[in-house]
Coordinates of C-alpha atoms and ligand atoms in Angstrom, one line a residue:
M1 CA -59.0 -60.4 19.7
D2 CA -62.7 -60.0 19.9
A3 CA -64.7 -57.9 17.5
E4 CA -65.4 -55.1 20.0
S5 CA -61.8 -54.5 20.9
G6 CA -60.9 -54.9 17.2
Y7 CA -63.2 -52.1 16.2
R8 CA -62.0 -49.9 19.0
E9 CA -58.5 -50.3 17.9
L10 CA -59.3 -49.8 14.3
E11 CA -61.1 -46.5 15.0
N12 CA -58.2 -45.4 17.2
I13 CA -55.9 -46.0 14.3
A14 CA -58.2 -44.1 12.0
R15 CA -58.3 -41.1 14.3
R16 CA -54.6 -41.1 15.0
A17 CA -53.9 -41.2 11.2
V18 CA -56.1 -38.2 10.7
E19 CA -54.4 -36.2 13.4
T20 CA -50.8 -37.1 12.7
L21 CA -51.1 -36.8 8.9
Q22 CA -52.5 -33.3 9.3
A23 CA -49.6 -32.2 11.5
V24 CA -46.7 -33.7 9.5
E25 CA -44.5 -31.1 7.9
T26 CA -41.8 -33.0 6.1
L27 CA -41.7 -35.7 3.5
E28 CA -39.4 -37.6 5.7
D29 CA -41.8 -37.7 8.7
L30 CA -44.6 -38.6 6.3
E31 CA -42.6 -41.6 5.2
H32 CA -42.2 -42.7 8.8
L33 CA -46.0 -42.5 9.3
R34 CA -46.6 -44.6 6.1
I35 CA -44.4 -47.3 7.6
E36 CA -46.1 -47.0 11.0
F37 CA -49.6 -47.4 9.5
L38 CA -49.2 -49.3 6.3
G39 CA -45.9 -51.0 6.5
R40 CA -45.5 -54.8 6.6
S41 CA -45.5 -54.8 10.4
G42 CA -47.6 -51.6 10.7
S43 CA -50.8 -51.3 12.6
I44 CA -53.1 -52.1 9.7
A45 CA -51.2 -55.2 8.8
R46 CA -51.3 -56.3 12.4
L47 CA -55.2 -56.0 12.4
F48 CA -55.3 -58.1 9.1
Q49 CA -53.4 -60.8 11.0
E50 CA -55.8 -60.6 13.9
L51 CA -58.8 -60.7 11.6
R52 CA -58.3 -64.4 11.4
E53 CA -59.0 -64.9 15.1
L54 CA -62.5 -63.4 14.7
D55 CA -65.6 -65.4 14.5
S56 CA -66.3 -66.2 10.9
S57 CA -69.7 -64.3 11.1
E58 CA -67.9 -61.1 12.1
R59 CA -65.0 -61.3 9.7
P60 CA -66.6 -59.9 6.5
A61 CA -67.9 -56.7 8.2
F62 CA -64.6 -56.1 10.1
G63 CA -62.6 -56.9 7.0
K64 CA -64.7 -54.4 5.1
R65 CA -64.2 -51.6 7.7
L66 CA -60.5 -52.5 7.9
N67 CA -60.1 -52.0 4.1
E68 CA -62.0 -48.7 4.3
V69 CA -59.7 -47.4 7.0
K70 CA -56.6 -48.6 5.0
K71 CA -57.9 -46.8 1.8
E72 CA -58.6 -43.7 3.8
I73 CA -55.1 -43.6 5.3
E74 CA -53.6 -44.2 1.8
S75 CA -55.5 -41.4 0.3
R76 CA -54.7 -39.0 3.1
L77 CA -51.1 -40.0 2.9
E78 CA -51.1 -39.2 -0.8
A79 CA -52.9 -35.9 -0.4
R80 CA -50.5 -34.8 2.2
E81 CA -47.6 -35.9 0.2
Q82 CA -48.8 -33.7 -2.7
E83 CA -49.3 -30.8 -0.5
L84 CA -45.8 -31.1 0.9
Q85 CA -44.3 -31.6 -2.6
S86 CA -46.0 -28.6 -4.1
R87 CA -44.9 -26.4 -1.1
L88 CA -41.3 -27.5 -1.7
E89 CA -41.7 -26.7 -5.4
G90 CA -43.1 -23.3 -4.6
L91 CA -40.1 -22.5 -2.4
R92 CA -37.7 -23.6 -5.0
M93 CA -39.4 -21.6 -7.7
S94 CA -39.4 -18.4 -5.6
R95 CA -35.7 -19.0 -4.7
E96 CA -34.8 -19.5 -8.4
S97 CA -37.0 -16.8 -9.8
I98 CA -35.4 -13.8 -11.6
D99 CA -37.0 -10.4 -11.8
I100 CA -36.1 -9.5 -15.4
T101 CA -37.6 -6.0 -14.9
L102 CA -34.9 -5.0 -12.4
P103 CA -32.4 -2.5 -13.8
G104 CA -28.9 -3.9 -14.3
R105 CA -26.1 -3.4 -11.9
S106 CA -23.4 -1.2 -13.3
E107 CA -19.8 -1.8 -12.1
K108 CA -17.9 1.1 -10.7
L109 CA -15.1 2.0 -13.0
G110 CA -11.6 2.7 -11.6
R111 CA -9.4 5.4 -13.0
K112 CA -5.9 6.7 -12.7
H113 CA -5.0 8.8 -9.7
L114 CA -4.6 12.5 -10.2
I115 CA -0.9 12.3 -9.5
T116 CA -0.4 9.6 -12.2
R117 CA -2.5 11.6 -14.7
I118 CA -0.4 14.8 -14.1
I119 CA 2.8 12.9 -14.4
E120 CA 1.6 11.4 -17.7
E121 CA 0.5 14.9 -18.9
I122 CA 4.0 16.3 -18.1
E123 CA 5.7 13.3 -19.8
D124 CA 3.5 13.8 -22.9
I125 CA 4.5 17.4 -23.2
F126 CA 8.2 16.6 -23.1
I127 CA 7.9 13.5 -25.3
G128 CA 6.3 15.8 -27.8
M129 CA 9.5 17.9 -27.8
G130 CA 11.6 14.8 -28.4
Y131 CA 12.5 13.9 -24.8
Q132 CA 13.0 10.3 -23.6
L133 CA 11.8 8.8 -20.3
Q134 CA 14.3 7.4 -17.9
E135 CA 13.5 6.4 -14.3
G136 CA 16.0 6.0 -11.4
P137 CA 16.1 4.2 -8.0
E138 CA 14.3 5.7 -5.0
V139 CA 17.0 4.4 -2.6
E140 CA 20.1 6.3 -3.6
T141 CA 23.6 6.9 -2.4
D142 CA 25.0 10.0 -0.9
Y143 CA 27.1 10.3 -4.0
Y144 CA 24.3 10.5 -6.6
N145 CA 21.9 12.4 -4.4
F146 CA 24.3 15.1 -3.2
E147 CA 28.0 14.8 -4.0
A148 CA 27.9 14.5 -7.7
L149 CA 25.2 17.2 -7.8
N150 CA 27.8 19.6 -6.4
T151 CA 26.1 19.7 -3.0
P152 CA 28.8 20.3 -0.4
E153 CA 29.2 18.2 2.7
W154 CA 27.9 21.0 5.0
H155 CA 24.7 21.6 3.0
P156 CA 21.6 21.7 5.3
A157 CA 19.7 19.3 3.0
K158 CA 22.1 16.6 4.1
S159 CA 21.2 16.9 7.7
L160 CA 19.5 14.1 9.6
A161 CA 16.6 16.4 10.1
D162 CA 16.0 16.7 6.3
T163 CA 16.9 13.3 4.8
F164 CA 15.8 9.8 5.5
Y165 CA 18.9 7.8 5.8
V166 CA 18.4 4.1 5.4
E167 CA 20.4 2.9 8.3
A168 CA 18.1 2.7 11.3
D169 CA 20.5 3.7 14.1
G170 CA 20.8 7.2 12.7
A171 CA 24.3 6.8 11.6
K172 CA 24.9 8.4 8.3
S173 CA 25.2 5.5 5.9
T174 CA 25.6 6.4 2.3
A175 CA 22.2 4.8 1.4
L176 CA 19.3 7.2 1.6
L177 CA 15.8 7.8 0.2
R178 CA 16.5 10.3 -2.6
T179 CA 15.4 13.8 -1.6
H180 CA 14.8 14.8 -5.2
T181 CA 14.8 13.2 -8.7
S182 CA 18.0 15.1 -9.7
P183 CA 20.3 12.1 -9.1
V184 CA 18.9 10.6 -12.3
Q185 CA 20.8 13.3 -14.2
I186 CA 24.1 11.8 -12.9
R187 CA 23.1 8.2 -13.6
V188 CA 22.1 9.0 -17.1
M189 CA 25.1 11.3 -17.9
E190 CA 27.5 8.7 -16.4
S191 CA 26.3 6.0 -18.8
R192 CA 25.5 7.9 -22.0
K193 CA 26.9 10.6 -24.2
P194 CA 25.1 13.8 -25.3
P195 CA 22.9 14.7 -26.9
L196 CA 20.5 13.9 -24.1
F197 CA 16.9 15.1 -23.7
I198 CA 15.5 13.2 -20.7
V199 CA 12.4 13.4 -18.4
S200 CA 12.4 11.4 -15.2
P201 CA 9.3 11.2 -13.1
G202 CA 9.2 9.5 -9.6
K203 CA 8.9 9.7 -5.9
A204 CA 11.1 11.7 -3.6
Y205 CA 11.3 11.8 0.2
R206 CA 12.0 14.4 2.8
R207 CA 11.7 14.5 6.6
D208 CA 9.0 17.1 6.5
V209 CA 6.2 17.3 9.0
P210 CA 3.1 16.8 6.9
D211 CA 1.0 20.0 6.4
A212 CA -1.2 21.5 3.7
S213 CA 1.7 21.7 1.2
H214 CA 4.2 19.1 2.5
T215 CA 4.1 15.3 2.7
P216 CA 7.2 13.2 3.5
M217 CA 6.8 11.3 0.2
F218 CA 6.0 13.4 -2.9
H219 CA 6.5 13.3 -6.7
Q220 CA 8.8 15.2 -9.0
V221 CA 9.5 15.2 -12.6
E222 CA 13.2 15.9 -13.4
G223 CA 14.1 17.1 -16.9
F224 CA 17.4 18.0 -18.5
A225 CA 19.0 18.6 -21.9
V226 CA 22.7 18.3 -22.7
D227 CA 24.2 19.0 -26.1
R228 CA 26.6 21.4 -27.8
H229 CA 25.4 25.0 -27.7
I230 CA 22.5 24.6 -25.3
T231 CA 21.7 28.1 -23.9
L232 CA 19.7 29.8 -21.3
G233 CA 17.4 30.9 -24.1
D234 CA 16.7 27.2 -24.8
L235 CA 15.8 26.7 -21.1
K236 CA 13.4 29.7 -21.1
G237 CA 11.7 28.7 -24.3
T238 CA 11.3 25.1 -23.2
L239 CA 9.9 25.9 -19.8
E240 CA 7.6 28.7 -21.1
L241 CA 6.1 26.2 -23.6
F242 CA 5.7 23.7 -20.8
C243 CA 3.9 26.2 -18.5
H244 CA 1.6 27.2 -21.2
E245 CA 0.7 23.6 -22.1
I246 CA 0.0 22.7 -18.4
F247 CA -1.8 25.9 -17.3
G248 CA -3.0 27.5 -20.5
A249 CA -1.5 29.9 -23.0
E250 CA -3.0 33.0 -21.3
R251 CA -0.8 32.6 -18.2
E252 CA 2.4 34.6 -17.9
V253 CA 5.7 33.0 -17.0
R254 CA 8.7 34.6 -15.3
F255 CA 12.1 33.5 -14.3
R256 CA 13.4 34.7 -10.9
P257 CA 17.1 34.3 -9.9
H258 CA 17.7 31.6 -7.3
F259 CA 20.4 29.2 -6.1
F260 CA 20.8 25.5 -6.6
P261 CA 24.2 23.8 -6.1
F262 CA 23.9 21.9 -9.3
T263 CA 23.0 24.7 -11.7
E264 CA 24.6 28.0 -12.5
P265 CA 22.8 30.3 -13.1
S266 CA 19.7 29.0 -11.4
A267 CA 16.2 30.2 -11.4
E268 CA 12.8 29.6 -10.0
V269 CA 9.9 29.8 -12.4
D270 CA 6.6 31.4 -11.6
V271 CA 3.3 31.5 -13.5
S272 CA 0.8 34.3 -13.0
C273 CA -1.9 33.4 -10.6
G274 CA -4.9 32.0 -12.3
I275 CA -7.4 33.2 -9.6
C276 CA -6.6 36.9 -9.4
E277 CA -4.8 37.1 -12.7
G278 CA -2.0 38.9 -11.2
S279 CA -3.7 41.4 -8.9
G280 CA -3.0 39.5 -5.7
C281 CA -5.1 37.1 -3.7
R282 CA -4.8 34.5 -0.9
L283 CA -3.6 31.7 -3.2
C284 CA -0.6 33.7 -4.5
K285 CA -0.1 35.4 -1.1
Q286 CA -0.8 38.8 -2.7
T287 CA 2.1 38.4 -5.1
G288 CA 0.2 37.7 -8.3
W289 CA 2.6 34.8 -9.0
L290 CA 2.8 31.1 -8.2
E291 CA 6.2 29.3 -8.0
I292 CA 6.1 26.1 -9.9
L293 CA 9.6 24.8 -10.6
G294 CA 13.3 25.1 -10.1
A295 CA 15.7 25.2 -13.0
G296 CA 19.1 26.4 -14.3
M297 CA 22.1 25.7 -16.5
I298 CA 23.9 22.6 -15.4
D299 CA 26.9 23.6 -13.3
P300 CA 30.3 22.7 -15.0
N301 CA 31.3 21.0 -11.7
V302 CA 28.5 18.5 -12.3
F303 CA 29.9 17.8 -15.8
G304 CA 33.2 17.2 -14.0
Y305 CA 31.7 14.3 -12.0
V306 CA 30.4 12.5 -15.1
G307 CA 33.4 13.1 -17.3
Y308 CA 31.9 15.6 -19.8
D309 CA 34.0 18.5 -21.0
P310 CA 32.2 21.7 -20.0
D311 CA 33.9 23.5 -22.9
E312 CA 32.3 21.2 -25.4
Y313 CA 28.9 20.6 -23.8
S314 CA 26.3 22.7 -22.0
G315 CA 22.9 21.9 -20.7
F316 CA 19.9 22.9 -18.6
A317 CA 17.9 21.1 -16.0
F318 CA 14.7 21.5 -14.1
G319 CA 12.6 19.9 -11.4
V320 CA 8.8 20.1 -11.1
G321 CA 6.8 19.2 -8.0
V322 CA 3.9 17.2 -9.2
E323 CA 1.7 17.7 -6.1
R324 CA 2.3 21.4 -6.4
I325 CA 1.1 21.4 -10.0
A326 CA -1.9 19.3 -9.0
A327 CA -2.8 21.6 -6.2
L328 CA -2.6 24.7 -8.4
K329 CA -4.4 23.2 -11.4
Y330 CA -7.2 21.7 -9.4
R331 CA -7.2 24.2 -6.5
I332 CA -6.6 21.6 -3.9
P333 CA -6.2 23.4 -0.6
D334 CA -4.4 20.6 1.2
I335 CA -2.3 18.1 -0.7
R336 CA -2.5 15.4 2.1
I337 CA -5.9 14.5 0.6
L338 CA -4.0 13.1 -2.4
L339 CA -2.7 10.3 -0.2
E340 CA -6.0 9.5 1.5
Q341 CA -8.5 7.0 0.1
D342 CA -11.5 9.3 0.1
F343 CA -13.6 8.1 -2.7
R344 CA -15.7 11.4 -2.8
F345 CA -12.5 13.4 -3.5
L346 CA -10.9 10.9 -5.9
Q347 CA -14.1 10.8 -8.0
S348 CA -14.4 14.6 -8.0
I349 CA -11.1 15.3 -9.7
Ligands
DAH1 N1 16.1 19.2 -7.2 C1 15.4 20.5 -6.9 C2 14.5 20.3 -5.7 O1 14.2 19.2 -5.4 C3 14.7 20.9 -8.1 C4 15.5 21.3 -9.2 C5 16.0 22.6 -9.3 C6 15.9 20.4 -10.1 C7 16.8 23.0 -10.3 C8 16.8 20.8 -11.2 C9 17.2 22.1 -11.2 O2 17.2 20.0 -12.1 O3 18.0 22.5 -12.2 O4 14.2 21.3 -5.1

């Protein structure tokens, strides 16, 4: 190497160092450049090797310039490294920073569904009168759902159009989805002796086409009392008290003769309409009354199925539709909304 080409190469290296160090964006690339310029076989080291070939008169000046360039590259490397480091640091700080002035996030609280709350309300009223809770199966047999409840073979409720039978081919198997909660009466009486004061909430199923007041699955609370000397007066007093607890003491209650196969006599119970207070409106279909439950004195034939002596014991029974109570109490025009997951509705009730 002669001095002239040595200087040319040295200045080339110096220029290249300025350009590349300015452009480098990562610590990794910077390290590659350090090796390229200052490494043991890098371009500066190579010139130090070649320095020996120069004429001794030129060596000191070239060596001095070579050292200057080396120092310059070192300090630029260091400066760039610091820039890149502090940029990384800044990124990390902003990623990890917490704005402690932000308001906290509040979690949405869940709550019980309206149907559950009304069932619990009904249970509480009867538990307060000394009743016990007893649930029964939703898949029942023909015997418990109909036969032992004194429902004759030809009864329309037994038709395929009204009852979900469990067997898929439509043949009448004896397994079915219970059409009411009344079969719990039979199961309890069969296994226990009076006195019995029982409430039994749960689901029931009917092959109804859904509309504003029907869904194929719905809820009922069954209740019954069996003991010596239970009278129709006990039934009236108990259900009047229940209606007043649920709807308010100002509401009137009336008993209307009706028919159920498992009670004799039977009645439907109405409360006075809370909207028109009896004068007639759309909700009560101009009658001034809202029907809310079915009831009656347990038929002696039912006692026959469970081995109770009807001369010794008597009892009353009733069945309340939970969706109906919910609809009347909360003025829900279409009960299908109770089965939908509409948050706006669920939070409003
Ligand atoms: N099981 C009847 C129904 O689903 C309701 C009912 C009426 C229940 C009279 C009773 C009763 O216990 O005595 O429509």
